[in-house]
Coordinates of C-alpha atoms and ligand atoms in Angstrom, one line a residue:
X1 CA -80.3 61.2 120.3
X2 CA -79.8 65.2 120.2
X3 CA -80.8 66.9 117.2
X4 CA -77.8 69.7 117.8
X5 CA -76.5 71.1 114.4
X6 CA -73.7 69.7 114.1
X7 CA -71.7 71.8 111.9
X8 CA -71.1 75.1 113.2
X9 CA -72.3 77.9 111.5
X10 CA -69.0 80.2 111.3
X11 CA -67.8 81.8 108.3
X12 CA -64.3 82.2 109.2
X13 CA -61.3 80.5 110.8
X14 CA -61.7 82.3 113.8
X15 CA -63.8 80.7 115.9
X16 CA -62.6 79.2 119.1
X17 CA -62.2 75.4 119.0
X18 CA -64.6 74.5 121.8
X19 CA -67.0 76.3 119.7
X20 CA -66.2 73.7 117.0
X21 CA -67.4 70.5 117.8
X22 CA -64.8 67.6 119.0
X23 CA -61.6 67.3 117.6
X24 CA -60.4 64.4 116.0
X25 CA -57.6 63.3 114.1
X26 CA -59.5 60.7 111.3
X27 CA -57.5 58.7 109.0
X28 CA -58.3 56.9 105.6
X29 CA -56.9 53.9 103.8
X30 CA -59.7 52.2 102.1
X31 CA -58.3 52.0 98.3
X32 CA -55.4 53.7 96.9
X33 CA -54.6 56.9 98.5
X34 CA -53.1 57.2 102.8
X35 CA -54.9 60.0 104.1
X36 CA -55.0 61.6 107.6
X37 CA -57.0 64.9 108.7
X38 CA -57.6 67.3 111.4
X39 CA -61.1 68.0 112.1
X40 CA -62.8 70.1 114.7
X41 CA -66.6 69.8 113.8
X42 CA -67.1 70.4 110.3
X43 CA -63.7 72.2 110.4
X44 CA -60.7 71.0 108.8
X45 CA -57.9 72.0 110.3
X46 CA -55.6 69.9 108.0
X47 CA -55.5 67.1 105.2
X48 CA -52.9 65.2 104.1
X49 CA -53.3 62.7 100.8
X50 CA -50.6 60.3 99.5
X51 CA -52.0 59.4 96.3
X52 CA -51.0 56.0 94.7
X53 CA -52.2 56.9 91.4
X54 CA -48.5 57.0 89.9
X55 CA -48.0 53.3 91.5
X56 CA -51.2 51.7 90.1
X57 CA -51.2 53.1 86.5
X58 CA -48.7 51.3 85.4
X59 CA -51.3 48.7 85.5
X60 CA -54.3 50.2 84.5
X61 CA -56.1 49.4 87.2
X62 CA -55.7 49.0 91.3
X63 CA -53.5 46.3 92.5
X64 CA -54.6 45.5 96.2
X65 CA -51.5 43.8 97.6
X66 CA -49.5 47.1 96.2
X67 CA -51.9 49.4 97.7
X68 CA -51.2 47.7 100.8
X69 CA -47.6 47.7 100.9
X70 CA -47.5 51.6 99.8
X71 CA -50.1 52.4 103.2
X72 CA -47.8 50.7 105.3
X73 CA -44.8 52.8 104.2
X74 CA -47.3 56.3 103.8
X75 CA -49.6 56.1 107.2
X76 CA -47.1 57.4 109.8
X77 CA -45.6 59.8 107.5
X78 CA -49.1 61.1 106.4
X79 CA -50.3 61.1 110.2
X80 CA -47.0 63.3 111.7
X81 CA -47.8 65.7 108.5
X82 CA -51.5 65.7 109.0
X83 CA -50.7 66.7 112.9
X84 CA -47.8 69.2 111.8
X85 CA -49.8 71.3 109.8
X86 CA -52.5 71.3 111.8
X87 CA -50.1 72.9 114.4
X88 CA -50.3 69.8 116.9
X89 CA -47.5 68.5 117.9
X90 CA -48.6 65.4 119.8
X91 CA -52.6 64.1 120.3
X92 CA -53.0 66.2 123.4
X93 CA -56.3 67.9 123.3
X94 CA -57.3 65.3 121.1
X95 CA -61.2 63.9 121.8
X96 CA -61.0 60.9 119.2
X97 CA -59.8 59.3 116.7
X98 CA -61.7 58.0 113.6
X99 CA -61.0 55.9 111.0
X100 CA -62.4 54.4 107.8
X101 CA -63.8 50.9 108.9
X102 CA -65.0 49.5 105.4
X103 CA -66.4 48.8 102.7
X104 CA -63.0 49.3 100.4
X105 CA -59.8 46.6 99.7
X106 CA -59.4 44.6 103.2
X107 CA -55.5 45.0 103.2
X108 CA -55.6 48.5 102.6
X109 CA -58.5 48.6 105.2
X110 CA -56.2 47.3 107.7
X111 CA -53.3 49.7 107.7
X112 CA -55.3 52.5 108.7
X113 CA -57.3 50.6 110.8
X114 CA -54.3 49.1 113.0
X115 CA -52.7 52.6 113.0
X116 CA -55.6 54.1 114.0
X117 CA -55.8 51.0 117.1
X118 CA -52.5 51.3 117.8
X119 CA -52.7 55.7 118.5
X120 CA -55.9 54.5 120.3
X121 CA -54.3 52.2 122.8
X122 CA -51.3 54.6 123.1
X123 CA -53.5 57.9 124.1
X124 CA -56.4 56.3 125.6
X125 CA -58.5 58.3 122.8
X126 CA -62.0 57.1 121.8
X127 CA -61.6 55.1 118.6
X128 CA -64.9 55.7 115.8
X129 CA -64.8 53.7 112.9
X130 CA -66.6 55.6 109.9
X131 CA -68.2 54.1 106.8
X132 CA -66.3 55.5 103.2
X133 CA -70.2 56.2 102.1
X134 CA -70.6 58.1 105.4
X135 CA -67.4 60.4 104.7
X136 CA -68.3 61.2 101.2
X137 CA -71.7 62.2 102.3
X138 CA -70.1 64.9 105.2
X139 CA -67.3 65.9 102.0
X140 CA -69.8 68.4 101.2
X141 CA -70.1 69.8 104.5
X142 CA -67.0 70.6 105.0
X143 CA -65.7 74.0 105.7
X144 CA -62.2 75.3 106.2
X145 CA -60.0 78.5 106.0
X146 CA -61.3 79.1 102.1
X147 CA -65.2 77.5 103.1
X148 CA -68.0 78.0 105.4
X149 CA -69.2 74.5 107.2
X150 CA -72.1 74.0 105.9
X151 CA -74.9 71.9 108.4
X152 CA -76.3 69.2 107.5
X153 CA -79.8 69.4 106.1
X154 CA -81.8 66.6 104.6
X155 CA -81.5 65.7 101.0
X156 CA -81.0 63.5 98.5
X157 CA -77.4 62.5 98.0
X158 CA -76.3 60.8 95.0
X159 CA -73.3 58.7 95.7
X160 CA -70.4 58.4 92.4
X161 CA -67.3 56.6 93.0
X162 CA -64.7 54.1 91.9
X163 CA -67.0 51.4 93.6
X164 CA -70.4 52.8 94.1
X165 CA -73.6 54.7 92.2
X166 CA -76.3 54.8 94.8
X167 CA -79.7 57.0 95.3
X168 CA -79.6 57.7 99.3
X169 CA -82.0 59.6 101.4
X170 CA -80.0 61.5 104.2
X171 CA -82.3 62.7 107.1
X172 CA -79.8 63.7 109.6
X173 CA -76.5 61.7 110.8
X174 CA -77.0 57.9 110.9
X175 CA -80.3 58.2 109.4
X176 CA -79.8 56.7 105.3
X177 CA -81.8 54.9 103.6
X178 CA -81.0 53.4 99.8
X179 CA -83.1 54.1 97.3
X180 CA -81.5 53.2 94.3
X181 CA -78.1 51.5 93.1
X182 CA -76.7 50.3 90.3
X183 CA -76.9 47.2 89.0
X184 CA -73.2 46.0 87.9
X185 CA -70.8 48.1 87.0
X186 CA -70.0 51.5 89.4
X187 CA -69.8 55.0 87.4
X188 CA -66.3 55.4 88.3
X189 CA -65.1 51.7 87.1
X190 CA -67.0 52.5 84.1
X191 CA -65.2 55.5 83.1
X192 CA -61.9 53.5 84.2
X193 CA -62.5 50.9 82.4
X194 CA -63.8 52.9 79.2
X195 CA -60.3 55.0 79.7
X196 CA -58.3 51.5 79.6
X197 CA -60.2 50.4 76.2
X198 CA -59.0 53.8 74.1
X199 CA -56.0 54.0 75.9
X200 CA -56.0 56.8 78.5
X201 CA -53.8 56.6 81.9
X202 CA -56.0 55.1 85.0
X203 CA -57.7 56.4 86.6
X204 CA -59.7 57.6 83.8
X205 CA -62.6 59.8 84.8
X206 CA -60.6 62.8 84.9
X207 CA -58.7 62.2 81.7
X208 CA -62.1 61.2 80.3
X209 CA -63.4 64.5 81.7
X210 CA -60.5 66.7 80.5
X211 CA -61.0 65.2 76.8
X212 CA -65.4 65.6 77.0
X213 CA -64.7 68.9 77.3
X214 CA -63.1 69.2 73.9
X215 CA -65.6 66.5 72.1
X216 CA -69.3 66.8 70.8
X217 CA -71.2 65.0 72.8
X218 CA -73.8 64.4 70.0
X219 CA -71.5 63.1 68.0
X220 CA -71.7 59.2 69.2
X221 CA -75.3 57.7 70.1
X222 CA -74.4 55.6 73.2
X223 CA -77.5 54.0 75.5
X224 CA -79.2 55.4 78.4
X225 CA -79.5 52.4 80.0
X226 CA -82.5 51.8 82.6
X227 CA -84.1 55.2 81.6
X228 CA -87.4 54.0 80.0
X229 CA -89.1 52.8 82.9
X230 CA -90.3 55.9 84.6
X231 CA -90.7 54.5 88.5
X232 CA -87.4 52.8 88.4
X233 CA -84.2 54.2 90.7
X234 CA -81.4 51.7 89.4
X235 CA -78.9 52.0 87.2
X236 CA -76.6 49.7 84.6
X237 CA -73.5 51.0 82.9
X238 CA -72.4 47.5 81.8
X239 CA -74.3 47.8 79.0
X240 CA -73.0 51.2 78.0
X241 CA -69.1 50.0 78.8
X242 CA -69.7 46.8 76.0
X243 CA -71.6 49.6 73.4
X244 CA -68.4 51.8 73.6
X245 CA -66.4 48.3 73.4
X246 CA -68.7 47.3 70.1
X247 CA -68.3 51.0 68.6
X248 CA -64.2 50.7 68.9
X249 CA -64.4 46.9 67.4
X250 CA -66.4 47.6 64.4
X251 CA -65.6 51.8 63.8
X252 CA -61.7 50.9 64.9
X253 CA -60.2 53.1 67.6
X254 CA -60.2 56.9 67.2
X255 CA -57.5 58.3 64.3
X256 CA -57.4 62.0 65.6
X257 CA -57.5 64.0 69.0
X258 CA -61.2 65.4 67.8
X259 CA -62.8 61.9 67.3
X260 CA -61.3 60.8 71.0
X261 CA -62.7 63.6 72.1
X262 CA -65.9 63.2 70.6
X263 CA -65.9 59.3 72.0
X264 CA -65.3 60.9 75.4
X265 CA -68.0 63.6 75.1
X266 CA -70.4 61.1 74.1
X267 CA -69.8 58.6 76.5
X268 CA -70.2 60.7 79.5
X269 CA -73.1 62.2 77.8
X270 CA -74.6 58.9 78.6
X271 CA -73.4 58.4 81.6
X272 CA -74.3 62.2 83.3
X273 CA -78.3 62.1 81.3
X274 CA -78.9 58.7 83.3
X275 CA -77.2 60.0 86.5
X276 CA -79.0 63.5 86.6
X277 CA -82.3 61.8 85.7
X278 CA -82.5 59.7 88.2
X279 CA -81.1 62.0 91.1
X280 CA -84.5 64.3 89.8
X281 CA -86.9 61.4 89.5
X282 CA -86.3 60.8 93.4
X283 CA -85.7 64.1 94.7
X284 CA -89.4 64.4 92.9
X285 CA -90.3 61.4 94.2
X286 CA -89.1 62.4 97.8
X287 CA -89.9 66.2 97.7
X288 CA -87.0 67.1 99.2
X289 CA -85.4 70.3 98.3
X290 CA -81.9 69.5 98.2
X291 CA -79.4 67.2 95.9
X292 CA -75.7 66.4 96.9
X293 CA -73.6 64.7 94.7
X294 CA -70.2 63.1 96.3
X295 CA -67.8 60.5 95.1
X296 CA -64.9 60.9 93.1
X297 CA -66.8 61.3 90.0
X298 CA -68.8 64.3 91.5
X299 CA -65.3 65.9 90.6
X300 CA -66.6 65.5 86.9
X301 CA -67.0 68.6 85.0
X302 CA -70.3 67.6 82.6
X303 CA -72.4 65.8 86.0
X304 CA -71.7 69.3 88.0
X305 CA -73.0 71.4 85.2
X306 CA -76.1 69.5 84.3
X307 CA -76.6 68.8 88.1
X308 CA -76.7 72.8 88.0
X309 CA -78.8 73.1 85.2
X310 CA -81.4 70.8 86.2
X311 CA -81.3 72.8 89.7
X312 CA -82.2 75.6 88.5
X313 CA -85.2 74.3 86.4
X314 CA -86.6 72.2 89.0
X315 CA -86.1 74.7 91.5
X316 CA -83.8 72.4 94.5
X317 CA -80.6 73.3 95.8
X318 CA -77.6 71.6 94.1
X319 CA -74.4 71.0 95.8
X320 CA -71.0 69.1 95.7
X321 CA -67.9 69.2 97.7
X322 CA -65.1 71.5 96.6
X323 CA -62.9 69.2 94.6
X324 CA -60.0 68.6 97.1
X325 CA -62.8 66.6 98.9
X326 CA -64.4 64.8 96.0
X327 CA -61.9 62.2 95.9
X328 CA -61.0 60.3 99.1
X329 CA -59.2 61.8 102.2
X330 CA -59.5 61.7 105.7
X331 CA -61.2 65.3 106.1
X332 CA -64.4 63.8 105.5
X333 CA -64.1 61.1 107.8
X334 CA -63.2 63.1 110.6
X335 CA -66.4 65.4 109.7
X336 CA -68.5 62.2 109.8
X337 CA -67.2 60.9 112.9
X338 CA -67.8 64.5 114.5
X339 CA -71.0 64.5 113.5
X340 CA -71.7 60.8 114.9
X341 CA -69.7 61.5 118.3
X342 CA -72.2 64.5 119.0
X343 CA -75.2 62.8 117.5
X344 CA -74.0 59.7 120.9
X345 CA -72.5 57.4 118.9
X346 CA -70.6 54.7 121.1
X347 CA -67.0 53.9 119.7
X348 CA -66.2 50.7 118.2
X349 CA -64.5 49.6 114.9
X350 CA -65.7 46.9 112.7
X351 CA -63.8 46.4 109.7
X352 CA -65.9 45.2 106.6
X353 CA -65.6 45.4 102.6
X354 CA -69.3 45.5 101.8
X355 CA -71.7 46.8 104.4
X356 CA -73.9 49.2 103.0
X357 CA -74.2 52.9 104.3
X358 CA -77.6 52.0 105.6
X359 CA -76.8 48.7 107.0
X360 CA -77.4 48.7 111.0
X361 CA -73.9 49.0 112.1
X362 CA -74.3 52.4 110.5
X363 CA -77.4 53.8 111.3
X364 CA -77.9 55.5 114.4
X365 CA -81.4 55.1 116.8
Ligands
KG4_1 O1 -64.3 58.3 95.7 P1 -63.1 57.9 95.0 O2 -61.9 58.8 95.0 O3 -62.6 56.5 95.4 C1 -63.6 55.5 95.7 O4 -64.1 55.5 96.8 O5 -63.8 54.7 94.7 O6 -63.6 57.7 93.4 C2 -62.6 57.3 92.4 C3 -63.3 57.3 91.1 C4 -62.5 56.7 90.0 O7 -63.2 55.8 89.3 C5 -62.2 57.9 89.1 O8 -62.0 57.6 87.7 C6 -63.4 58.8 89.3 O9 -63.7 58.6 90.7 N1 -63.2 60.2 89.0 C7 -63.9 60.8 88.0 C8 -63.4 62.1 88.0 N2 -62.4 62.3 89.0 C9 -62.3 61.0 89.6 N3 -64.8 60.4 87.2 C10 -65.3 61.3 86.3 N4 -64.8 62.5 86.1 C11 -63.9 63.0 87.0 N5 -63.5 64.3 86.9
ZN2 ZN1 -64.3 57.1 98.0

């Protein structure tokens, strides 16, 4: 397998497009929002997300069969505007197309997957299916008209979403290996769930987010769960979801904007000390001399500044995605796939709702 760079190392929009790496069109469907994308390399030429938030929120959570039914009606829309603003008319000049294979809901899965089959068959393109983990991880390499691609270099990435907190040595493209993970609950589900018990809108890590930043987040003494044993990478946030449950059953809920506030500061307090400790305990433990953090909760406001601040004091580079590409979209699957296409990856799709990123079908030789 070639060790080429596989982001280009332009600053600018200029560049030709052979320069660029292979371009893909790379679609996304895992969970709740239809996304589609045009990549060339690291290079996004366009990214198109129909978010479902305003459908599931009336429910306080995800409903899988309605996430479903909303893909099917959003994934050839979201595909004609991804290729529309990317100036393409039709897939000609087109060398793949990607799409996320798993892990994520498998009705949702399947829209984009069939889609992405069905333009397969149609255009005799080469079809790559992607792993959501994978596509987060290349979200921070992404460059377009505002950003420089950035090339991948090995580090530690620290993996937040709605349905994973993972430790993850990257090496190069298809090389991960999990070092840590949590135990139960995800970060994301926990500030979700948190968000449903004091009565903010789902999802409710940016509401949760947008409140901290008002609150003291000394105010409340939540745990720091699976901090005290110093060699250990995992993490628990059930614990810390049923100590803000006891707080609100025995201290009743919050009776003014400042004390939610001051719940919300303090909770992700919690949350953020036992993330950033743990991302320094193993890039320490590694000595490597970079951290990523990527997820949708990288998005979050407290984790980016105390990822920063511990940066800077331990002397590694720190970086997350720019937040268009926290959150999921299709972008970051078509950088993922480019990097795996010029890495040799053969094309095939497997559709799964648990693989792990450093499960074989993932890894490359
Ligand atoms: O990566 P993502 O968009 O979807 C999954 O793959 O799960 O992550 C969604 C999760 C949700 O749990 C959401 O509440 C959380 O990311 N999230 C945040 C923030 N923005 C999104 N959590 C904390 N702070 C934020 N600003
Ligand atoms: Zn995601």
């Amino acid at each position: 397998m070639s060790e080429v760079p596989l982001l280009l190392r332009e600053t600018s929009g200029e560049g030709r497009a052979t320069d660029r790496g292979p371009r893909i069109l790379a679609i996304e469907s895992s969970c709740d929002e239809t996304a589609a994308a045009v990549v060339e390399g690291g290079w996004v030429r366009s990214s198109v997300v129909a978010s479902q938030v305003s459908v599931h929120a009336a429910f306080g959570g995800i409903v899988p069969e309605l996430a479903s039914r909303h893909h099917l009606g959003a994934i050839v829309p979201v595909i004609e505007e991804a290729l529309a603003q990317a100036g393409c008319g039709a897939l000609s000049g087109f060398d793949a197309i990607a799409v996320t294979e798993g892990p994520g809901l498998v009705g949702a899965l399947l829209i984009g997957v069939q889609a992405a089959r069905g333009l397969a068959a149609a255009t005799g393109l080469p079809l790559f299916g992607v792993h959501h983990m994978e596509g987060h991880v290349f979200s921070a390499m992404l460059g377009d008209d505002a950003l420089a691609a950035r090339e991948l270099e090995p580090h530690l990435a620290l993996l937040v979403s709605g349905g994973h907190t993972e430790l993850c040595e990257v090496t190069r493209v298809g090389r991960y290996r999990l070092i840590g993970a949590t135990r139960d609950d995800a970060v994301g589900e926990a500030f979700d769930k948190v968000a449903k018990m004091i009565g903010l809108p789902y999802p409710g890590g940016p509401a949760i987010d947008a409140l901290a930043a008002e609150g003291d987040p000394r105010a409340l003494s939540f745990p720091r769960s699976m901090l005290g044993d110093p060699t250990s990478l995992e993490f628990s946030f059930s614990g810390l979801k049923t100590a803000v449950l006891v707080h609100l059953e025995t201290r009743g809920a919050p009776r003014s904007r400042q004390e939610l506030a001051d719940l919300c500061a303090s909770f992700q307090a919690a949350v953020v000390d036992v993330l950033v400790a743990k991302a320094r305990r193993a890039r320490a433990r590694l000595g490597l001399g970079r951290v990523h953090v990527v997820g949708g909760v990288s998005a979050n406001r407290g984790l980016r500044a105390a990822m920063a601040a511990a940066a800077e004091e331990d002397g590694f580079v720190f970086c997350a995605p720019p937040l268009r590409y926290c959150g999921d979209n299709a972008a970051m699957i078509g950088g993922a796939a480019a990097a795996r296409i010029v890495a040799g990856a053969a094309p095939s799709v497997f559709v799964h709702t648990s693989k792990a990123i450093d499960d074989p079908r993932v890894l490359l030789p």
